[in-house]
Short mmCIF file of C-alpha atoms in Angstrom, two decimals:
data_model
loop_
_atom_site.label_atom_id
_atom_site.label_comp_id
_atom_site.label_asym_id
_atom_site.label_seq_id
_atom_site.Cartn_x
_atom_site.Cartn_y
_atom_site.Cartn_z
CA UNK A 1 0.00 0.00 0.00
CA UNK A 2 1.32 3.43 -0.96
CA UNK A 3 1.35 5.85 1.91
CA UNK A 4 2.62 9.33 2.64
CA UNK A 5 5.29 9.29 5.32
CA UNK A 6 5.27 12.28 7.65
CA UNK A 7 7.63 12.05 10.61
CA UNK A 8 8.38 14.71 13.17
CA UNK A 9 10.22 12.60 15.73
CA UNK A 10 11.01 8.90 15.74
CA UNK A 11 11.49 7.31 19.16
CA UNK A 12 12.62 3.68 19.24
CA UNK A 13 11.94 3.25 22.92
CA UNK A 14 9.17 4.81 24.99
CA UNK A 15 10.87 3.92 28.25
CA UNK A 16 11.54 6.75 30.66
CA UNK A 17 15.15 6.47 31.84
CA UNK A 18 17.61 8.57 33.77
CA UNK A 19 20.31 10.54 31.97
CA UNK A 20 23.47 8.51 31.44
CA UNK A 21 26.39 9.61 33.59
CA UNK A 22 29.25 7.83 31.78
CA UNK A 23 29.83 6.37 28.35
CA UNK A 24 27.72 7.86 25.56
CA UNK A 25 25.49 10.44 27.22
CA UNK A 26 24.27 12.22 24.08
CA UNK A 27 24.05 11.24 20.42
CA UNK A 28 22.23 12.69 17.42
CA UNK A 29 22.07 11.78 13.76
CA UNK A 30 24.57 14.56 12.96
CA UNK A 31 27.39 12.65 14.62
CA UNK A 32 30.23 11.62 12.29
CA UNK A 33 30.23 7.88 11.62
CA UNK A 34 33.53 6.56 12.92
CA UNK A 35 35.41 4.86 15.74
CA UNK A 36 37.07 6.79 18.57
CA UNK A 37 40.47 5.78 20.01
CA UNK A 38 41.77 6.72 23.44
CA UNK A 39 44.08 5.26 26.07
CA UNK A 40 43.65 5.27 29.85
CA UNK A 41 45.41 3.42 32.66
CA UNK A 42 47.00 0.40 30.89
CA UNK A 43 44.35 -0.11 28.19
CA UNK A 44 43.55 1.43 24.84
CA UNK A 45 39.96 1.40 23.61
CA UNK A 46 38.39 1.74 20.19
CA UNK A 47 34.68 2.51 20.57
CA UNK A 48 31.76 3.24 18.26
CA UNK A 49 29.43 6.19 18.71
CA UNK A 50 27.25 4.17 21.08
CA UNK A 51 30.25 3.62 23.33
CA UNK A 52 30.40 -0.08 22.49
CA UNK A 53 33.92 -1.50 22.41
CA UNK A 54 35.11 -2.46 18.94
CA UNK A 55 38.62 -3.35 20.07
CA UNK A 56 40.83 -3.03 23.11
CA UNK A 57 44.54 -3.49 23.73
CA UNK A 58 46.35 -4.02 27.04
CA UNK A 59 49.89 -3.08 28.08
CA UNK A 60 51.98 -3.56 31.18
CA UNK A 61 52.70 0.17 31.11
CA UNK A 62 50.35 3.09 31.74
CA UNK A 63 50.16 5.69 28.95
CA UNK A 64 53.10 7.78 28.13
CA UNK A 65 50.86 9.52 26.59
CA UNK A 66 49.59 9.54 22.97
CA UNK A 67 48.26 6.61 20.94
CA UNK A 68 47.85 5.96 17.20
CA UNK A 69 46.04 3.33 15.15
CA UNK A 70 48.15 2.62 12.07
CA UNK A 71 46.70 1.91 8.64
CA UNK A 72 47.77 -1.75 8.85
CA UNK A 73 45.76 -2.23 12.04
CA UNK A 74 48.72 -2.06 14.43
CA UNK A 75 48.58 0.10 17.53
CA UNK A 76 51.46 2.49 18.33
CA UNK A 77 51.70 3.86 21.84
CA UNK A 78 54.29 5.13 24.34
CA UNK A 79 54.24 3.80 27.89
CA UNK A 80 55.36 5.21 31.22
CA UNK A 81 58.25 3.35 32.79
CA UNK A 82 59.09 3.30 36.48
CA UNK A 83 62.18 5.45 35.92
CA UNK A 84 63.02 7.99 38.62
CA UNK A 85 65.07 10.09 36.21
CA UNK A 86 63.69 13.11 34.32
CA UNK A 87 60.35 13.25 36.11
CA UNK A 88 57.57 15.64 35.15
CA UNK A 89 53.98 15.31 33.99
CA UNK A 90 53.73 13.38 30.74
CA UNK A 91 56.83 11.23 31.13
CA UNK A 92 57.02 7.95 29.23
CA UNK A 93 60.15 6.01 28.33
CA UNK A 94 59.05 3.08 26.18
CA UNK A 95 57.43 2.88 22.73
CA UNK A 96 55.34 -0.17 21.82
CA UNK A 97 53.61 -1.56 18.75
CA UNK A 98 50.82 -4.13 19.10
CA UNK A 99 49.16 -5.95 16.23
CA UNK A 100 45.38 -5.96 15.77
CA UNK A 101 45.08 -9.08 17.92
CA UNK A 102 46.93 -7.48 20.83
CA UNK A 103 50.31 -9.16 20.40
CA UNK A 104 53.34 -7.03 21.31
CA UNK A 105 55.52 -6.91 18.19
CA UNK A 106 57.96 -4.07 19.03
CA UNK A 107 59.13 -2.52 22.29
CA UNK A 108 61.80 0.19 22.27
CA UNK A 109 63.08 1.93 25.40
CA UNK A 110 64.20 5.55 25.19
CA UNK A 111 64.90 5.90 28.86
CA UNK A 112 68.27 6.50 30.56
CA UNK A 113 69.40 8.83 33.37
CA UNK A 114 70.14 11.52 30.73
CA UNK A 115 67.27 11.10 28.23
CA UNK A 116 63.62 10.06 28.36
CA UNK A 117 60.68 9.99 25.97
CA UNK A 118 57.69 12.00 27.12
CA UNK A 119 54.18 13.00 26.00
CA UNK A 120 54.14 12.20 22.29
CA UNK A 121 55.44 10.17 19.40
CA UNK A 122 54.36 10.21 15.76
CA UNK A 123 54.23 7.51 13.05
CA UNK A 124 55.83 8.63 9.79
CA UNK A 125 54.64 7.44 6.37
CA UNK A 126 57.93 5.56 5.82
CA UNK A 127 57.33 3.36 8.88
CA UNK A 128 59.71 5.26 11.15
CA UNK A 129 58.64 6.79 14.46
CA UNK A 130 59.32 10.32 15.69
CA UNK A 131 60.04 10.36 19.43
CA UNK A 132 59.80 13.44 21.65
CA UNK A 133 62.30 13.32 24.51
CA UNK A 134 63.92 15.41 27.21
CA UNK A 135 67.70 15.26 27.63
CA UNK A 136 69.82 16.63 30.44
CA UNK A 137 72.01 19.72 30.26
CA UNK A 138 74.11 20.48 33.32
CA UNK A 139 73.80 23.94 34.81
CA UNK A 140 77.31 24.60 33.56
CA UNK A 141 76.23 23.74 30.01
CA UNK A 142 73.17 25.94 30.38
CA UNK A 143 75.27 28.90 31.56
CA UNK A 144 77.68 28.41 28.67
CA UNK A 145 74.65 28.45 26.34
CA UNK A 146 73.76 31.88 27.74
CA UNK A 147 71.32 31.17 30.57
CA UNK A 148 71.37 33.75 33.34
CA UNK A 149 72.56 31.79 36.42
CA UNK A 150 69.93 33.57 38.52
CA UNK A 151 67.29 31.80 36.38
CA UNK A 152 68.54 28.32 37.22
CA UNK A 153 66.64 27.02 40.25
CA UNK A 154 67.45 23.32 39.96
CA UNK A 155 70.59 21.26 39.32
CA UNK A 156 70.02 20.74 35.59
CA UNK A 157 68.12 22.07 32.60
CA UNK A 158 66.18 19.97 30.08
CA UNK A 159 66.86 20.17 26.37
CA UNK A 160 63.93 19.09 24.19
CA UNK A 161 64.83 16.59 21.49
CA UNK A 162 63.17 14.81 18.58
CA UNK A 163 64.67 11.61 17.19
CA UNK A 164 63.46 9.58 14.23
CA UNK A 165 63.81 5.85 14.82
CA UNK A 166 63.58 2.95 12.36
CA UNK A 167 62.21 -0.09 14.23
CA UNK A 168 64.57 -3.06 14.10
CA UNK A 169 63.53 -6.53 15.23
CA UNK A 170 61.47 -6.96 18.36
CA UNK A 171 63.24 -4.37 20.52
CA UNK A 172 65.82 -2.53 18.45
CA UNK A 173 65.86 0.79 16.71
CA UNK A 174 68.15 2.79 14.49
CA UNK A 175 68.21 6.58 14.98
CA UNK A 176 68.25 8.11 11.49
CA UNK A 177 67.52 11.78 12.29
CA UNK A 178 67.78 14.11 15.28
CA UNK A 179 66.81 17.64 16.26
CA UNK A 180 67.60 19.47 19.52
CA UNK A 181 66.26 22.81 20.69
CA UNK A 182 69.61 23.56 22.39
CA UNK A 183 71.07 24.04 18.89
CA UNK A 184 68.67 26.93 18.21
CA UNK A 185 69.07 29.33 21.11
CA UNK A 186 69.64 33.08 21.31
CA UNK A 187 70.54 35.31 24.30
CA UNK A 188 71.62 38.87 24.98
CA UNK A 189 72.59 38.38 28.62
CA UNK A 190 76.29 37.58 28.35
CA UNK A 191 78.44 38.43 25.32
CA UNK A 192 81.15 36.05 26.55
CA UNK A 193 78.86 33.03 26.24
CA UNK A 194 77.45 31.10 23.30
CA UNK A 195 74.43 32.21 21.27
CA UNK A 196 74.84 35.92 21.96
CA UNK A 197 72.83 38.16 19.64
CA UNK A 198 69.79 40.38 19.19
CA UNK A 199 66.75 38.47 20.43
CA UNK A 200 64.24 40.80 18.77
CA UNK A 201 65.93 40.38 15.38
CA UNK A 202 66.26 36.60 15.68
CA UNK A 203 62.73 35.22 15.92
CA UNK A 204 63.80 31.92 14.35
CA UNK A 205 65.65 31.02 17.57
CA UNK A 206 64.58 30.51 21.19
CA UNK A 207 65.54 33.01 23.89
CA UNK A 208 67.08 30.84 26.62
CA UNK A 209 66.27 33.48 29.23
CA UNK A 210 62.58 33.97 28.48
CA UNK A 211 60.59 31.96 31.05
CA UNK A 212 57.06 33.28 30.42
CA UNK A 213 56.57 33.79 34.13
CA UNK A 214 58.10 30.40 34.99
CA UNK A 215 60.38 29.65 37.89
CA UNK A 216 63.45 28.51 35.98
CA UNK A 217 62.85 24.83 36.76
CA UNK A 218 64.55 22.09 34.75
CA UNK A 219 61.37 21.47 32.77
CA UNK A 220 61.24 25.04 31.45
CA UNK A 221 59.71 24.28 28.02
CA UNK A 222 57.39 21.29 28.53
CA UNK A 223 56.78 20.44 24.88
CA UNK A 224 53.66 18.27 24.95
CA UNK A 225 53.00 17.49 21.29
CA UNK A 226 54.76 16.65 18.03
CA UNK A 227 52.68 16.33 14.88
CA UNK A 228 53.94 15.78 11.33
CA UNK A 229 52.63 17.21 8.06
CA UNK A 230 53.66 15.17 5.03
CA UNK A 231 52.81 17.81 2.40
CA UNK A 232 55.25 20.28 3.91
CA UNK A 233 57.61 17.71 5.45
CA UNK A 234 57.41 19.78 8.62
CA UNK A 235 56.90 19.08 12.31
CA UNK A 236 54.61 21.12 14.58
CA UNK A 237 55.58 21.33 18.24
CA UNK A 238 53.70 22.84 21.15
CA UNK A 239 55.51 24.26 24.19
CA UNK A 240 53.06 24.49 27.04
CA UNK A 241 55.26 26.63 29.28
CA UNK A 242 56.14 29.08 26.50
CA UNK A 243 52.52 29.11 25.24
CA UNK A 244 53.84 28.88 21.70
CA UNK A 245 53.67 26.54 18.74
CA UNK A 246 56.75 26.06 16.57
CA UNK A 247 57.13 24.64 13.07
CA UNK A 248 60.45 23.09 12.05
CA UNK A 249 61.79 21.48 8.87
CA UNK A 250 62.04 17.68 8.72
CA UNK A 251 63.67 17.56 5.26
CA UNK A 252 67.09 18.34 6.73
CA UNK A 253 69.93 16.00 7.50
CA UNK A 254 70.83 15.65 11.16
CA UNK A 255 73.76 18.01 10.60
CA UNK A 256 71.49 20.56 8.92
CA UNK A 257 68.93 20.14 11.71
CA UNK A 258 71.59 21.34 14.14
CA UNK A 259 72.33 24.42 12.04
CA UNK A 260 70.48 27.41 10.67
CA UNK A 261 70.95 26.46 7.03
CA UNK A 262 70.01 23.64 4.71
CA UNK A 263 66.89 21.63 4.05
CA UNK A 264 64.05 22.40 1.69
CA UNK A 265 63.42 25.81 3.26
CA UNK A 266 67.07 26.82 3.75
CA UNK A 267 66.81 27.42 7.51
CA UNK A 268 68.08 24.13 8.87
CA UNK A 269 66.53 23.34 12.23
CA UNK A 270 65.65 26.93 13.17
CA UNK A 271 62.00 27.81 13.61
CA UNK A 272 60.22 28.26 10.30
CA UNK A 273 57.14 29.66 12.06
CA UNK A 274 55.99 30.35 15.60
CA UNK A 275 52.74 31.63 17.03
CA UNK A 276 50.94 32.29 20.28
CA UNK A 277 53.19 34.49 22.38
CA UNK A 278 55.19 37.20 20.56
CA UNK A 279 56.63 38.41 23.87
CA UNK A 280 58.87 35.30 23.68
CA UNK A 281 60.86 36.97 20.88
CA UNK A 282 60.22 40.59 21.90
CA UNK A 283 57.70 41.42 19.22
CA UNK A 284 54.94 42.09 21.73
CA UNK A 285 54.01 42.00 25.39
CA UNK A 286 51.78 39.92 27.63
CA UNK A 287 48.63 41.50 26.19
CA UNK A 288 49.51 40.09 22.75
CA UNK A 289 49.53 36.53 24.01
CA UNK A 290 46.91 34.30 22.39
CA UNK A 291 47.88 30.82 23.66
CA UNK A 292 47.70 29.56 27.23
CA UNK A 293 49.20 26.10 27.75
CA UNK A 294 47.90 24.68 24.45
CA UNK A 295 47.86 21.02 23.31
CA UNK A 296 47.94 19.06 20.04
CA UNK A 297 48.58 21.79 17.45
CA UNK A 298 48.63 20.27 13.97
CA UNK A 299 48.06 21.08 10.32
CA UNK A 300 44.63 19.93 9.15
CA UNK A 301 45.21 17.32 6.45
CA UNK A 302 44.50 17.84 2.78
CA UNK A 303 40.97 16.90 1.76
CA UNK A 304 39.40 17.94 5.06
CA UNK A 305 37.51 21.17 5.75
CA UNK A 306 39.99 23.91 6.71
CA UNK A 307 42.87 21.93 5.23
CA UNK A 308 46.25 23.64 5.51
CA UNK A 309 45.23 25.54 8.63
CA UNK A 310 46.47 24.76 12.14
CA UNK A 311 43.98 23.41 14.68
CA UNK A 312 44.73 23.31 18.41
CA UNK A 313 43.23 23.00 21.88
CA UNK A 314 43.92 26.28 23.72
CA UNK A 315 43.73 25.18 27.36
CA UNK A 316 43.48 28.61 28.99
CA UNK A 317 45.72 27.83 31.96
CA UNK A 318 47.16 30.95 33.66
CA UNK A 319 44.40 33.03 32.08
CA UNK A 320 41.89 34.96 34.15
CA UNK A 321 39.11 33.97 34.02
CA UNK A 322 39.96 30.35 33.25
CA UNK A 323 38.37 28.82 30.18
CA UNK A 324 39.42 26.63 27.25
CA UNK A 325 38.81 27.16 23.56
CA UNK A 326 39.45 25.58 20.17
CA UNK A 327 41.39 27.71 17.69
CA UNK A 328 41.93 27.37 13.95
CA UNK A 329 44.57 29.67 12.47
CA UNK A 330 45.90 30.33 8.95
CA UNK A 331 49.68 30.79 8.96
CA UNK A 332 50.46 33.23 6.14
CA UNK A 333 52.39 31.33 3.45
CA UNK A 334 53.94 32.83 0.33
CA UNK A 335 54.17 29.25 -0.94
CA UNK A 336 53.54 25.87 0.66
CA UNK A 337 55.61 25.71 3.84
CA UNK A 338 57.20 29.15 3.39
CA UNK A 339 55.85 31.53 6.04
CA UNK A 340 55.63 35.29 5.65
CA UNK A 341 57.45 37.35 8.25
CA UNK A 342 58.30 41.06 8.30
CA UNK A 343 61.27 42.02 10.50
CA UNK A 344 60.32 43.75 13.75
CA UNK A 345 56.77 42.34 13.52
CA UNK A 346 55.21 39.32 15.17
CA UNK A 347 54.29 36.27 13.18
CA UNK A 348 50.73 36.56 11.91
CA UNK A 349 47.82 36.09 12.15
CA UNK A 350 46.89 38.45 14.95
CA UNK A 351 43.89 36.30 15.79
CA UNK A 352 42.35 32.95 14.97
CA UNK A 353 40.14 32.34 11.92
CA UNK A 354 37.77 30.36 14.12
CA UNK A 355 37.34 29.97 17.87
CA UNK A 356 34.98 27.75 19.82
CA UNK A 357 34.47 28.34 23.53
CA UNK A 358 31.67 28.35 26.06
CA UNK A 359 32.79 31.52 27.82
CA UNK A 360 29.96 33.83 28.84
CA UNK A 361 29.78 36.52 31.51
CA UNK A 362 32.97 35.53 33.27
CA UNK A 363 32.21 31.83 33.51
CA UNK A 364 32.66 28.68 31.41
CA UNK A 365 31.95 25.00 31.94
CA UNK A 366 34.47 24.19 29.22
CA UNK A 367 37.90 24.20 30.85
CA UNK A 368 40.70 21.66 30.86
CA UNK A 369 43.91 23.13 32.31
CA UNK A 370 46.02 20.23 31.00
CA UNK A 371 46.08 17.55 28.25
CA UNK A 372 43.24 17.60 25.60
CA UNK A 373 42.88 17.73 21.80
CA UNK A 374 40.67 18.73 18.87
CA UNK A 375 40.22 17.07 15.49
CA UNK A 376 38.63 18.27 12.24
CA UNK A 377 36.28 15.60 10.87
CA UNK A 378 35.43 15.07 7.19
CA UNK A 379 31.78 16.12 7.57
CA UNK A 380 32.76 19.50 9.05
CA UNK A 381 32.26 18.49 12.68
CA UNK A 382 35.04 18.92 15.24
CA UNK A 383 35.81 16.24 17.83
CA UNK A 384 36.98 17.74 21.12
CA UNK A 385 38.66 15.95 24.00
CA UNK A 386 38.25 17.96 27.21
CA UNK A 387 40.90 15.75 28.69
CA UNK A 388 41.00 16.73 32.35
CA UNK A 389 37.35 15.64 32.67
CA UNK A 390 37.61 12.65 30.31
CA UNK A 391 34.88 14.35 28.28
CA UNK A 392 34.76 13.83 24.51
CA UNK A 393 32.24 15.76 22.47
CA UNK A 394 31.59 16.52 18.82
CA UNK A 395 30.22 19.83 17.58
CA UNK A 396 28.67 20.55 14.20
CA UNK A 397 28.99 23.73 12.13
CA UNK A 398 26.31 25.35 14.31
CA UNK A 399 28.37 24.48 17.41
CA UNK A 400 25.70 22.11 18.63
CA UNK A 401 26.94 19.10 20.58
CA UNK A 402 25.95 16.13 18.45
CA UNK A 403 27.81 13.51 20.50
CA UNK A 404 29.10 13.35 24.06
CA UNK A 405 31.04 10.64 25.86
CA UNK A 406 32.42 10.44 29.40
CA UNK A 407 35.41 8.15 29.93
CA UNK A 408 34.24 5.68 32.64
CA UNK A 409 37.75 4.46 33.56
CA UNK A 410 39.66 5.81 36.55
CA UNK A 411 43.01 6.89 35.12
CA UNK A 412 44.83 6.20 38.41
CA UNK A 413 43.42 2.81 39.35
CA UNK A 414 41.80 1.38 36.22
CA UNK A 415 38.53 0.93 38.11
CA UNK A 416 35.43 1.20 35.90
CA UNK A 417 32.30 3.14 36.80
CA UNK A 418 28.79 1.75 36.79
CA UNK A 419 26.22 3.50 34.63
CA UNK A 420 24.21 5.90 36.77
CA UNK A 421 27.03 6.56 39.20
CA UNK A 422 28.98 9.81 39.02
CA UNK A 423 31.96 9.83 36.63
CA UNK A 424 35.31 8.84 38.17
CA UNK A 425 37.05 11.53 40.19
CA UNK A 426 40.07 10.93 37.97
CA UNK A 427 39.40 9.96 34.36
CA UNK A 428 42.02 12.13 32.69
CA UNK A 429 42.44 11.36 28.99
CA UNK A 430 45.39 12.74 27.06
CA UNK A 431 43.80 12.74 23.61
CA UNK A 432 40.93 11.24 21.59
CA UNK A 433 40.91 10.64 17.85
CA UNK A 434 38.13 9.43 15.58
CA UNK A 435 38.87 7.20 12.59
CA UNK A 436 36.39 6.92 9.67
CA UNK A 437 34.69 3.61 9.07
CA UNK A 438 36.58 3.24 5.77
CA UNK A 439 40.01 3.70 7.40
CA UNK A 440 42.34 1.02 5.95
CA UNK A 441 42.96 -0.55 9.38
CA UNK A 442 39.36 -1.78 9.43
CA UNK A 443 39.40 -3.55 6.06
CA UNK A 444 38.65 -7.23 6.55
CA UNK A 445 38.47 -6.90 10.35
CA UNK A 446 35.72 -8.15 12.62
CA UNK A 447 34.17 -4.94 13.92
CA UNK A 448 31.33 -6.57 15.81
CA UNK A 449 30.83 -4.43 18.91
CA UNK A 450 30.94 -5.80 22.43
CA UNK A 451 29.47 -4.21 25.55
CA UNK A 452 30.38 -0.64 26.46
CA UNK A 453 33.24 -0.15 28.91
CA UNK A 454 31.05 0.97 31.80
CA UNK A 455 29.31 -1.57 34.03
CA UNK A 456 25.54 -2.04 33.74
CA UNK A 457 25.47 -0.08 30.44
CA UNK A 458 22.40 1.73 29.16
CA UNK A 459 22.21 2.23 25.38
CA UNK A 460 19.07 4.37 25.47
CA UNK A 461 20.80 7.45 23.98
CA UNK A 462 21.55 5.39 20.88
CA UNK A 463 18.05 3.97 20.81
CA UNK A 464 16.48 7.39 20.84
CA UNK A 465 17.48 8.40 17.32
CA UNK A 466 15.54 11.34 15.93
CA UNK A 467 15.07 13.13 12.65
CA UNK A 468 13.94 16.63 11.76
CA UNK A 469 10.48 17.21 10.34
CA UNK A 470 10.02 16.72 6.60
CA UNK A 471 8.04 14.51 4.30
CA UNK A 472 8.75 12.19 1.40
CA UNK A 473 5.79 11.55 -0.84
CA UNK A 474 4.59 8.20 -2.15
CA UNK A 475 6.91 5.71 -0.46
CA UNK A 476 6.07 2.03 -0.21
CA UNK A 477 7.86 -0.20 2.30
CA UNK A 478 6.83 -3.85 2.36
CA UNK A 479 6.47 -6.39 3.84
CA UNK A 480 6.54 -5.14 7.41
CA UNK A 481 6.96 -7.30 9.49
CA UNK A 482 9.31 -9.38 7.36
CA UNK A 483 11.27 -12.59 7.70
CA UNK A 484 13.98 -11.84 5.15
CA UNK A 485 13.75 -8.97 2.60
CA UNK A 486 12.06 -5.59 2.53
CA UNK A 487 11.33 -3.63 -0.62
CA UNK A 488 11.37 0.17 -0.77
CA UNK A 489 9.70 2.03 -3.63
CA UNK A 490 9.30 5.76 -4.13
CA UNK A 491 8.30 8.18 -6.87
CA UNK A 492 11.29 10.28 -5.73
CA UNK A 493 14.86 9.27 -6.46
CA UNK A 494 16.43 7.58 -3.45
CA UNK A 495 20.06 8.57 -2.87
CA UNK A 496 20.91 6.32 0.04
CA UNK A 497 19.29 3.88 2.47
CA UNK A 498 20.77 3.21 5.92
CA UNK A 499 19.77 0.39 8.25
CA UNK A 500 20.33 0.64 12.02
CA UNK A 501 19.79 -2.03 14.65
CA UNK A 502 17.97 -1.37 17.92
CA UNK A 503 21.25 -0.28 19.55
CA UNK A 504 21.75 2.46 17.03
CA UNK A 505 24.64 0.78 15.18
CA UNK A 506 24.51 1.15 11.42
CA UNK A 507 24.60 -2.33 9.89
CA UNK A 508 24.07 -1.47 6.24
CA UNK A 509 24.21 1.41 3.78
CA UNK A 510 23.08 0.94 0.19
CA UNK A 511 21.40 2.49 -2.83
CA UNK A 512 19.59 -0.76 -3.59
CA UNK A 513 15.85 -0.69 -2.95
CA UNK A 514 15.74 -4.34 -1.86
CA UNK A 515 17.33 -4.88 1.55
CA UNK A 516 18.32 -8.29 2.86
CA UNK A 517 17.67 -8.79 6.58
CA UNK A 518 17.70 -12.59 6.42
CA UNK A 519 21.05 -12.88 8.24
CA UNK A 520 20.09 -10.42 10.96
CA UNK A 521 18.59 -11.52 14.27
CA UNK A 522 14.91 -10.96 14.98
CA UNK A 523 14.05 -7.57 16.38
CA UNK A 524 13.39 -3.92 15.58
CA UNK A 525 15.36 -2.09 12.86
CA UNK A 526 15.35 1.53 11.74
CA UNK A 527 15.45 2.31 8.02
CA UNK A 528 16.63 5.81 7.12
CA UNK A 529 15.86 6.93 3.56
CA UNK A 530 17.68 9.86 1.94
CA UNK A 531 16.31 11.75 -1.06
CA UNK A 532 17.98 15.01 -2.06
CA UNK A 533 18.37 17.15 1.04
CA UNK A 534 15.61 15.28 2.87
CA UNK A 535 15.52 12.07 4.82
CA UNK A 536 13.05 10.09 6.85
CA UNK A 537 12.99 7.02 9.08
CA UNK A 538 10.73 3.98 9.44
CA UNK A 539 10.62 1.18 11.98
CA UNK A 540 10.83 -2.35 10.59
CA UNK A 541 10.06 -5.57 12.48
CA UNK A 542 12.16 -8.63 11.59
CA UNK A 543 10.59 -11.93 12.71
#
């Protein structure tokens, strides 16, 4: 029978339930279809939008801190060793690769009394791994480099280092490239020491005596992120304590990386670009500062909305009032990877192209003083990890929250919350990243979801899918109920048909008007029909 379908709101379940407190607490049809990866305690989870676990990996080490799912299905993660050397928030020391089935296939320690991996690593397209590490400079070395002795409050100073390692065997690695910030310093404190020059006229180097209000502790820079952009062959670093992001050249040799010449851009390992705090190179003052302890700055990849721009989580620490925001900036480039700079002027732009925050009238619920990340998604949404609260949420172009998830795992103990209980007091999550359903790692894999992480889970938010009001004329859906196939006919052209199970997981997407449900278990299914810029849903019973 032909009937006119007019839907204003489709509710799968009429049950009245309490608001979820952990796991998926909000989901709409505008959420991007993908799987979210995060690591907490000694486990890494891959979840769908309903919070159901698609895959999990276990390690003997807690996070140290980032995690990456590689295109071949392997998991790359640093871990935190028990070392008592070079201790500060974010320390790691070991880099591991697990295969899809959870087998440890590579374990590489970068952890000695004088050097230690911390915060981040990055997988390069050639199979090598970039490692962020701190190395020890004695106070004598720091003074020879130009540090004012009055600004040394501990017994050593940390140099920040990046090494590129080729994995060898089960536990070996060959260092094929190296960069050290100590090779790119400037100072005007002592003409008898190294690196003496004009700080204001040398913005491509780091002033060893600028502390940004810091105490002069060993961990004076606290770089918390390294991200690589293949198009430019450049690395983006974020220094939390300097409240700056820096871009350096990766095309150099190790010798060129230690100099101010060579490489594709002719500047060796000096800064190609910096942004966030022009006071650091005397091209402004504290009122010109735009970054406050930021995390995860990176170039948005080609093919995505806002590609070529830099996206970052601007934490807002040391800002009054305290609030976080997401910034997207456009570094001015005369050509790809070549950044415009006029002497005696700060690096542009003066302000972000786009900012998201929840700051109103001196208050904001959106604030994570540490960790956190943001990711541009293909459909225009932005995934945000408010890491201090273990809160992941996705906003659309109207800045509406179309998905929200609360990490239910205690980051100190590994204990898991029960649905309905308050979130853990400590569920800190360094970063969250969503991978599209067609990501190569998922090809040929069993992606059948298991239960959500939280105990006594409640999938009602996924069950309560809704759609905006519209109508599609002259649609026939039969038979309903069915035992195997359903047929969909319409006088309008159908662009796409999606089938969801009762838990809200999409099990099929097709342009075919005949849909096979014969291999699906009995139950309720939701059919979503797209035609032009309209769509509608219908409930189907499978016997």
